């Protein structure tokens, strides 16, 4: 099929760069290959989103978050600095 296509400058630059790397291929071949790859990419089913289920680890008995300095002293010792 023959058609007229207006290509944005940045896309044309990318296509020309591909052609520069492989000068034996015509511009038409390069455009068709890139379009085919783009169409196939859209048909690939999307993966199920990765989901993390958080849960509380809690705080050890006898420790309190009210005083952070005191908590750090209890956990790491008084010479932690």
PDB file of C-alpha atoms in Angstrom:
ATOM      1  CA  UNK A   1       0.000   0.000   0.000  1.00  0.00           C
ATOM      2  CA  UNK A   2       1.249   3.437  -0.805  1.00  0.00           C
ATOM      3  CA  UNK A   3       0.483   6.380   1.479  1.00  0.00           C
ATOM      4  CA  UNK A   4       1.827   9.774   2.472  1.00  0.00           C
ATOM      5  CA  UNK A   5       3.117   9.966   6.007  1.00  0.00           C
ATOM      6  CA  UNK A   6       4.229  13.020   7.966  1.00  0.00           C
ATOM      7  CA  UNK A   7       6.994  12.057  10.399  1.00  0.00           C
ATOM      8  CA  UNK A   8       8.076  14.261  13.298  1.00  0.00           C
ATOM      9  CA  UNK A   9      11.660  15.506  13.197  1.00  0.00           C
ATOM     10  CA  UNK A  10      12.830  13.487  16.191  1.00  0.00           C
ATOM     11  CA  UNK A  11      11.365  10.280  14.749  1.00  0.00           C
ATOM     12  CA  UNK A  12      12.906  10.970  11.335  1.00  0.00           C
ATOM     13  CA  UNK A  13      16.261  11.585  13.008  1.00  0.00           C
ATOM     14  CA  UNK A  14      16.039   8.220  14.773  1.00  0.00           C
ATOM     15  CA  UNK A  15      15.101   6.452  11.545  1.00  0.00           C
ATOM     16  CA  UNK A  16      17.960   8.120   9.675  1.00  0.00           C
ATOM     17  CA  UNK A  17      20.351   7.062  12.441  1.00  0.00           C
ATOM     18  CA  UNK A  18      19.207   3.451  12.012  1.00  0.00           C
ATOM     19  CA  UNK A  19      19.708   3.769   8.273  1.00  0.00           C
ATOM     20  CA  UNK A  20      23.191   5.217   8.808  1.00  0.00           C
ATOM     21  CA  UNK A  21      24.114   2.117  10.864  1.00  0.00           C
ATOM     22  CA  UNK A  22      22.724  -0.191   8.158  1.00  0.00           C
ATOM     23  CA  UNK A  23      23.036   1.662   4.816  1.00  0.00           C
ATOM     24  CA  UNK A  24      22.107  -1.401   2.733  1.00  0.00           C
ATOM     25  CA  UNK A  25      18.489  -1.257   3.953  1.00  0.00           C
ATOM     26  CA  UNK A  26      16.111   1.206   2.362  1.00  0.00           C
ATOM     27  CA  UNK A  27      14.321   3.850   4.369  1.00  0.00           C
ATOM     28  CA  UNK A  28      11.035   2.100   3.550  1.00  0.00           C
ATOM     29  CA  UNK A  29      12.298  -1.183   5.045  1.00  0.00           C
ATOM     30  CA  UNK A  30      13.463   0.547   8.201  1.00  0.00           C
ATOM     31  CA  UNK A  31      10.145   2.385   8.689  1.00  0.00           C
ATOM     32  CA  UNK A  32       8.173  -0.836   8.152  1.00  0.00           C
ATOM     33  CA  UNK A  33      10.374  -2.808  10.572  1.00  0.00           C
ATOM     34  CA  UNK A  34      10.076  -0.165  13.290  1.00  0.00           C
ATOM     35  CA  UNK A  35       6.286   0.043  12.811  1.00  0.00           C
ATOM     36  CA  UNK A  36       5.978  -3.772  12.979  1.00  0.00           C
ATOM     37  CA  UNK A  37       7.970  -3.893  16.214  1.00  0.00           C
ATOM     38  CA  UNK A  38       5.758  -1.181  17.699  1.00  0.00           C
ATOM     39  CA  UNK A  39       2.576  -2.999  16.722  1.00  0.00           C
ATOM     40  CA  UNK A  40       3.754  -6.302  18.188  1.00  0.00           C
ATOM     41  CA  UNK A  41       4.773  -4.584  21.411  1.00  0.00           C
ATOM     42  CA  UNK A  42       1.195  -3.325  21.883  1.00  0.00           C
ATOM     43  CA  UNK A  43      -0.231  -6.845  21.483  1.00  0.00           C
ATOM     44  CA  UNK A  44       1.899  -8.373  24.209  1.00  0.00           C
ATOM     45  CA  UNK A  45      -0.339  -8.838  27.250  1.00  0.00           C
ATOM     46  CA  UNK A  46       0.618  -6.720  30.194  1.00  0.00           C
ATOM     47  CA  UNK A  47       1.964  -8.535  33.202  1.00  0.00           C
ATOM     48  CA  UNK A  48       0.031  -8.571  36.418  1.00  0.00           C
ATOM     49  CA  UNK A  49       1.301  -5.700  38.591  1.00  0.00           C
ATOM     50  CA  UNK A  50       3.690  -6.713  41.335  1.00  0.00           C
ATOM     51  CA  UNK A  51       1.969  -6.370  44.676  1.00  0.00           C
ATOM     52  CA  UNK A  52       3.513  -6.304  48.133  1.00  0.00           C
ATOM     53  CA  UNK A  53       1.420  -7.138  51.139  1.00  0.00           C
ATOM     54  CA  UNK A  54       2.908  -5.372  54.151  1.00  0.00           C
ATOM     55  CA  UNK A  55       2.498  -6.617  57.664  1.00  0.00           C
ATOM     56  CA  UNK A  56       3.491  -5.192  60.996  1.00  0.00           C
ATOM     57  CA  UNK A  57       6.631  -6.602  62.561  1.00  0.00           C
ATOM     58  CA  UNK A  58       5.659  -4.972  65.803  1.00  0.00           C
ATOM     59  CA  UNK A  59       8.007  -3.734  68.489  1.00  0.00           C
ATOM     60  CA  UNK A  60       9.673  -6.030  70.961  1.00  0.00           C
ATOM     61  CA  UNK A  61       8.049  -6.088  74.353  1.00  0.00           C
ATOM     62  CA  UNK A  62       9.551  -3.592  76.758  1.00  0.00           C
ATOM     63  CA  UNK A  63      10.574  -1.115  74.032  1.00  0.00           C
ATOM     64  CA  UNK A  64       8.771   2.150  73.450  1.00  0.00           C
ATOM     65  CA  UNK A  65       8.885   4.650  70.588  1.00  0.00           C
ATOM     66  CA  UNK A  66       8.212   7.556  72.952  1.00  0.00           C
ATOM     67  CA  UNK A  67      11.907   8.351  73.474  1.00  0.00           C
ATOM     68  CA  UNK A  68      14.103   7.527  70.456  1.00  0.00           C
ATOM     69  CA  UNK A  69      17.396   8.149  72.286  1.00  0.00           C
ATOM     70  CA  UNK A  70      16.434   5.740  75.034  1.00  0.00           C
ATOM     71  CA  UNK A  71      15.240   3.179  72.463  1.00  0.00           C
ATOM     72  CA  UNK A  72      18.542   3.369  70.551  1.00  0.00           C
ATOM     73  CA  UNK A  73      20.469   2.963  73.807  1.00  0.00           C
ATOM     74  CA  UNK A  74      18.458  -0.149  74.651  1.00  0.00           C
ATOM     75  CA  UNK A  75      18.847  -1.702  71.193  1.00  0.00           C
ATOM     76  CA  UNK A  76      22.411  -0.684  70.214  1.00  0.00           C
ATOM     77  CA  UNK A  77      23.946   0.080  73.552  1.00  0.00           C
ATOM     78  CA  UNK A  78      25.077   3.352  75.147  1.00  0.00           C
ATOM     79  CA  UNK A  79      28.269   3.565  73.013  1.00  0.00           C
ATOM     80  CA  UNK A  80      26.505   3.551  69.638  1.00  0.00           C
ATOM     81  CA  UNK A  81      27.743   6.973  68.566  1.00  0.00           C
TER      82      UNK A  81
END
